[in-house]
Amino acid sequence: MRLGVLLAIVGGGLDAYTYVGRGGVFANAQTGNVVLLGVAAAGRQWSEALRHIPPIIAFVLGVLVAESLKRPRVAARVRWPARAALVLEILVLSCVGLLPSGSADTAATVLVAFTASLQVATFRKLVDTAYSTAMTTGNLRTATQSAYLAVVERDWDAARRARRFSAVICGFLAGAIAGGFLTHWEGVHAVWALAGLLALGLVLFVHDEHAAARARRASEAEA
């Protein structure tokens, strides 16, 4: 849960960062980019439409890289693909903060979209349920469905699921708010704060993996 909420905060922050500080283009929400692309194309604003294509392509490439990390041959060399994805995301975002505003906005948005898709494709479950760290539509649906089942059918598992997804949605909103403020104050360097949060997420992830391994060994020893 801690990691899930933290990644959602980063997801909301990244979208706010690119939208506020990198030319009004979304990094995570490719639905928004597709819609803005269609609206611009309908108005024959071709240069505006073209601005939304690179992040969409970068998002696709990020998913392909994340899936490649899971392939048996690659996984044999990269022992911890989820950790590798987080490390790559941290490094790329650290570099994004070095790119100047204006002339490098397209490159920055492409890199952020790439890292966002890595995150989305790598971390796809919140405890035992599919979720997204980069968009809220599916999470909002799951939270609402779970809350309904909790009230109507007295389903306590659904109630727990509703609380978890509500926390993720609030985390995404908090990230968007904080990302917007930070970008206004710090400009392009605001992304470094998000890279720092991802570094904290990496520490949490490694800690949780070790804790799970210790619990598994203890259980096997008792058996």
Short mmCIF file of C-alpha atoms in Angstrom, two decimals:
data_model
loop_
_atom_site.label_atom_id
_atom_site.label_comp_id
_atom_site.label_asym_id
_atom_site.label_seq_id
_atom_site.Cartn_x
_atom_site.Cartn_y
_atom_site.Cartn_z
CA MET A 1 0.00 0.00 0.00
CA ARG A 2 2.77 2.44 0.89
CA LEU A 3 4.50 1.90 -2.43
CA GLY A 4 1.20 1.99 -4.34
CA VAL A 5 0.20 5.36 -2.89
CA LEU A 6 3.70 6.78 -3.34
CA LEU A 7 3.77 5.77 -7.03
CA ALA A 8 0.35 7.35 -7.49
CA ILE A 9 1.68 10.60 -5.99
CA VAL A 10 4.52 10.50 -8.51
CA GLY A 11 2.07 9.75 -11.33
CA GLY A 12 -0.08 12.78 -10.53
CA GLY A 13 3.00 14.94 -10.06
CA LEU A 14 4.46 13.99 -13.44
CA ASP A 15 1.30 14.89 -15.32
CA ALA A 16 1.12 18.25 -13.53
CA TYR A 17 4.82 18.85 -14.23
CA THR A 18 4.61 18.33 -17.98
CA TYR A 19 1.26 20.11 -18.34
CA VAL A 20 2.26 23.18 -16.31
CA GLY A 21 5.96 23.39 -17.05
CA ARG A 22 6.54 21.59 -20.35
CA GLY A 23 4.10 23.05 -22.84
CA GLY A 24 0.64 21.77 -21.84
CA VAL A 25 1.22 18.13 -22.84
CA PHE A 26 0.35 15.15 -20.63
CA ALA A 27 3.01 12.59 -19.77
CA ASN A 28 0.86 9.86 -18.21
CA ALA A 29 -2.65 10.43 -19.46
CA GLN A 30 -2.35 9.37 -23.07
CA THR A 31 -6.15 9.57 -23.33
CA GLY A 32 -5.74 13.31 -22.87
CA ASN A 33 -3.03 13.45 -25.52
CA VAL A 34 -5.14 11.48 -27.99
CA VAL A 35 -8.12 13.79 -27.38
CA LEU A 36 -6.01 16.95 -27.72
CA LEU A 37 -4.44 15.47 -30.87
CA GLY A 38 -7.89 14.86 -32.33
CA VAL A 39 -9.19 18.31 -31.39
CA ALA A 40 -6.15 20.01 -32.93
CA ALA A 41 -6.41 17.89 -36.07
CA ALA A 42 -10.10 18.73 -36.38
CA GLY A 43 -9.20 22.41 -36.27
CA ARG A 44 -6.39 21.86 -38.80
CA GLN A 45 -3.86 23.03 -36.24
CA TRP A 46 -1.27 20.58 -37.47
CA SER A 47 1.73 21.88 -35.51
CA GLU A 48 -0.33 21.70 -32.30
CA ALA A 49 -1.52 18.20 -33.18
CA LEU A 50 2.02 16.97 -33.82
CA ARG A 51 3.12 18.03 -30.31
CA HIS A 52 0.98 15.28 -28.82
CA ILE A 53 2.36 12.43 -30.93
CA PRO A 54 5.89 12.03 -29.44
CA PRO A 55 4.71 11.32 -25.86
CA ILE A 56 2.25 8.72 -27.16
CA ILE A 57 5.06 6.94 -29.02
CA ALA A 58 7.36 7.22 -26.00
CA PHE A 59 4.66 5.70 -23.78
CA VAL A 60 4.37 2.72 -26.13
CA LEU A 61 8.14 2.26 -26.14
CA GLY A 62 8.24 2.33 -22.35
CA VAL A 63 5.67 -0.46 -22.16
CA LEU A 64 7.73 -2.50 -24.63
CA VAL A 65 10.86 -2.04 -22.50
CA ALA A 66 9.00 -3.02 -19.32
CA GLU A 67 7.66 -6.15 -20.98
CA SER A 68 11.11 -6.99 -22.35
CA LEU A 69 12.56 -6.85 -18.83
CA LYS A 70 10.20 -9.69 -17.91
CA ARG A 71 11.28 -12.00 -20.72
CA PRO A 72 13.10 -15.10 -19.42
CA ARG A 73 16.36 -14.37 -21.25
CA VAL A 74 16.44 -10.77 -20.09
CA ALA A 75 15.27 -11.61 -16.57
CA ALA A 76 18.16 -14.08 -16.31
CA ARG A 77 20.55 -11.15 -16.72
CA VAL A 78 18.49 -8.51 -14.93
CA ARG A 79 17.77 -10.28 -11.66
CA TRP A 80 15.29 -7.72 -10.35
CA PRO A 81 13.33 -6.21 -13.28
CA ALA A 82 11.01 -4.14 -11.05
CA ARG A 83 13.99 -2.60 -9.29
CA ALA A 84 15.70 -2.01 -12.63
CA ALA A 85 12.59 -0.19 -13.91
CA LEU A 86 12.56 2.08 -10.84
CA VAL A 87 16.27 2.82 -11.12
CA LEU A 88 15.91 3.64 -14.83
CA GLU A 89 12.96 5.91 -14.06
CA ILE A 90 14.93 7.77 -11.37
CA LEU A 91 17.92 8.27 -13.68
CA VAL A 92 15.82 9.51 -16.58
CA LEU A 93 13.83 11.96 -14.43
CA SER A 94 17.06 13.27 -12.92
CA CYS A 95 18.24 14.05 -16.45
CA VAL A 96 14.91 15.69 -17.36
CA GLY A 97 15.49 18.30 -14.66
CA LEU A 98 18.64 19.38 -16.51
CA LEU A 99 16.80 20.15 -19.77
CA PRO A 100 16.01 23.86 -20.24
CA SER A 101 12.48 25.13 -20.54
CA GLY A 102 11.12 25.94 -23.97
CA SER A 103 13.40 24.46 -26.60
CA ALA A 104 13.75 21.11 -24.80
CA ASP A 105 10.13 20.71 -23.66
CA THR A 106 9.30 18.07 -26.27
CA ALA A 107 12.34 15.98 -25.35
CA ALA A 108 11.50 16.32 -21.64
CA THR A 109 7.89 15.26 -22.15
CA VAL A 110 8.96 12.28 -24.26
CA LEU A 111 11.35 11.12 -21.53
CA VAL A 112 8.74 11.58 -18.80
CA ALA A 113 6.15 9.66 -20.85
CA PHE A 114 8.66 6.86 -21.31
CA THR A 115 9.33 6.59 -17.57
CA ALA A 116 5.63 6.84 -16.75
CA SER A 117 4.85 3.90 -19.01
CA LEU A 118 7.65 1.89 -17.39
CA GLN A 119 5.99 2.49 -14.05
CA VAL A 120 2.51 1.65 -15.31
CA ALA A 121 3.62 -1.57 -17.01
CA THR A 122 5.77 -2.73 -14.09
CA PHE A 123 3.49 -2.03 -11.10
CA ARG A 124 0.05 -3.23 -12.08
CA LYS A 125 -1.46 -4.65 -8.89
CA LEU A 126 -2.45 -3.01 -5.61
CA VAL A 127 -2.20 -5.93 -3.16
CA ASP A 128 -4.43 -8.31 -5.18
CA THR A 129 -6.30 -6.04 -7.61
CA ALA A 130 -5.26 -4.46 -10.91
CA TYR A 131 -4.71 -0.71 -10.68
CA SER A 132 -2.84 2.14 -12.35
CA THR A 133 -0.34 4.60 -10.88
CA ALA A 134 -0.64 7.03 -13.78
CA MET A 135 -4.38 7.57 -14.27
CA THR A 136 -7.48 7.55 -12.09
CA THR A 137 -10.40 6.39 -14.24
CA GLY A 138 -9.99 2.67 -13.57
CA ASN A 139 -9.06 3.26 -9.94
CA LEU A 140 -12.16 5.41 -9.43
CA ARG A 141 -14.33 2.71 -10.98
CA THR A 142 -12.86 0.02 -8.71
CA ALA A 143 -13.21 2.20 -5.61
CA THR A 144 -16.85 2.96 -6.43
CA GLN A 145 -17.74 -0.66 -7.21
CA SER A 146 -16.04 -1.86 -4.05
CA ALA A 147 -17.77 0.76 -1.90
CA TYR A 148 -21.13 -0.25 -3.39
CA LEU A 149 -20.54 -3.93 -2.58
CA ALA A 150 -19.37 -3.02 0.92
CA VAL A 151 -22.59 -1.11 1.64
CA VAL A 152 -25.14 -3.26 -0.19
CA GLU A 153 -23.74 -6.74 0.48
CA ARG A 154 -21.74 -6.08 3.66
CA ASP A 155 -18.64 -7.32 1.84
CA TRP A 156 -15.71 -6.46 4.12
CA ASP A 157 -13.11 -7.45 1.53
CA ALA A 158 -14.72 -4.96 -0.81
CA ALA A 159 -14.63 -2.34 1.95
CA ARG A 160 -10.89 -2.82 2.37
CA ARG A 161 -10.43 -2.63 -1.38
CA ALA A 162 -12.46 0.61 -1.50
CA ARG A 163 -10.25 2.14 1.21
CA ARG A 164 -7.07 1.11 -0.61
CA PHE A 165 -8.17 2.56 -3.93
CA SER A 166 -9.49 5.72 -2.29
CA ALA A 167 -6.03 6.20 -0.78
CA VAL A 168 -4.43 5.77 -4.22
CA ILE A 169 -6.85 8.27 -5.81
CA CYS A 170 -6.17 10.79 -3.04
CA GLY A 171 -2.44 10.19 -3.52
CA PHE A 172 -2.73 10.92 -7.25
CA LEU A 173 -4.66 14.12 -6.54
CA ALA A 174 -2.15 15.18 -3.89
CA GLY A 175 0.67 14.53 -6.35
CA ALA A 176 -1.02 16.64 -9.02
CA ILE A 177 -1.53 19.52 -6.57
CA ALA A 178 2.02 19.33 -5.23
CA GLY A 179 3.45 18.90 -8.74
CA GLY A 180 1.60 21.99 -9.95
CA PHE A 181 2.82 24.12 -7.04
CA LEU A 182 6.39 22.84 -7.28
CA THR A 183 6.54 23.48 -11.01
CA HIS A 184 5.31 27.04 -10.54
CA TRP A 185 7.94 27.63 -7.85
CA GLU A 186 10.92 25.63 -9.07
CA GLY A 187 10.30 25.39 -12.80
CA VAL A 188 11.84 22.46 -14.66
CA HIS A 189 13.84 21.38 -11.59
CA ALA A 190 10.61 20.37 -9.81
CA VAL A 191 10.93 16.91 -11.37
CA TRP A 192 13.87 16.19 -9.05
CA ALA A 193 11.47 16.08 -6.11
CA LEU A 194 9.53 13.34 -7.92
CA ALA A 195 12.77 11.46 -8.63
CA GLY A 196 13.48 11.66 -4.90
CA LEU A 197 10.08 10.16 -4.12
CA LEU A 198 10.84 7.32 -6.52
CA ALA A 199 14.14 6.73 -4.72
CA LEU A 200 12.15 6.43 -1.49
CA GLY A 201 9.81 4.03 -3.32
CA LEU A 202 12.78 1.92 -4.37
CA VAL A 203 13.91 1.69 -0.73
CA LEU A 204 10.38 0.66 0.33
CA PHE A 205 10.19 -1.90 -2.46
CA VAL A 206 13.49 -3.53 -1.52
CA HIS A 207 12.52 -3.50 2.17
CA ASP A 208 9.15 -5.13 1.46
CA GLU A 209 10.77 -7.78 -0.74
CA HIS A 210 13.25 -8.66 2.01
CA ALA A 211 10.46 -8.73 4.62
CA ALA A 212 8.39 -11.05 2.42
CA ALA A 213 11.41 -13.32 1.90
CA ARG A 214 12.05 -13.51 5.65
CA ALA A 215 8.42 -14.33 6.33
CA ARG A 216 8.48 -17.03 3.65
CA ARG A 217 11.63 -18.61 5.12
CA ALA A 218 10.13 -18.52 8.62
CA SER A 219 6.97 -20.19 7.36
CA GLU A 220 8.98 -22.90 5.60
CA ALA A 221 11.04 -23.47 8.72
CA GLU A 222 7.91 -23.94 10.83
CA ALA A 223 6.50 -26.39 8.26
#
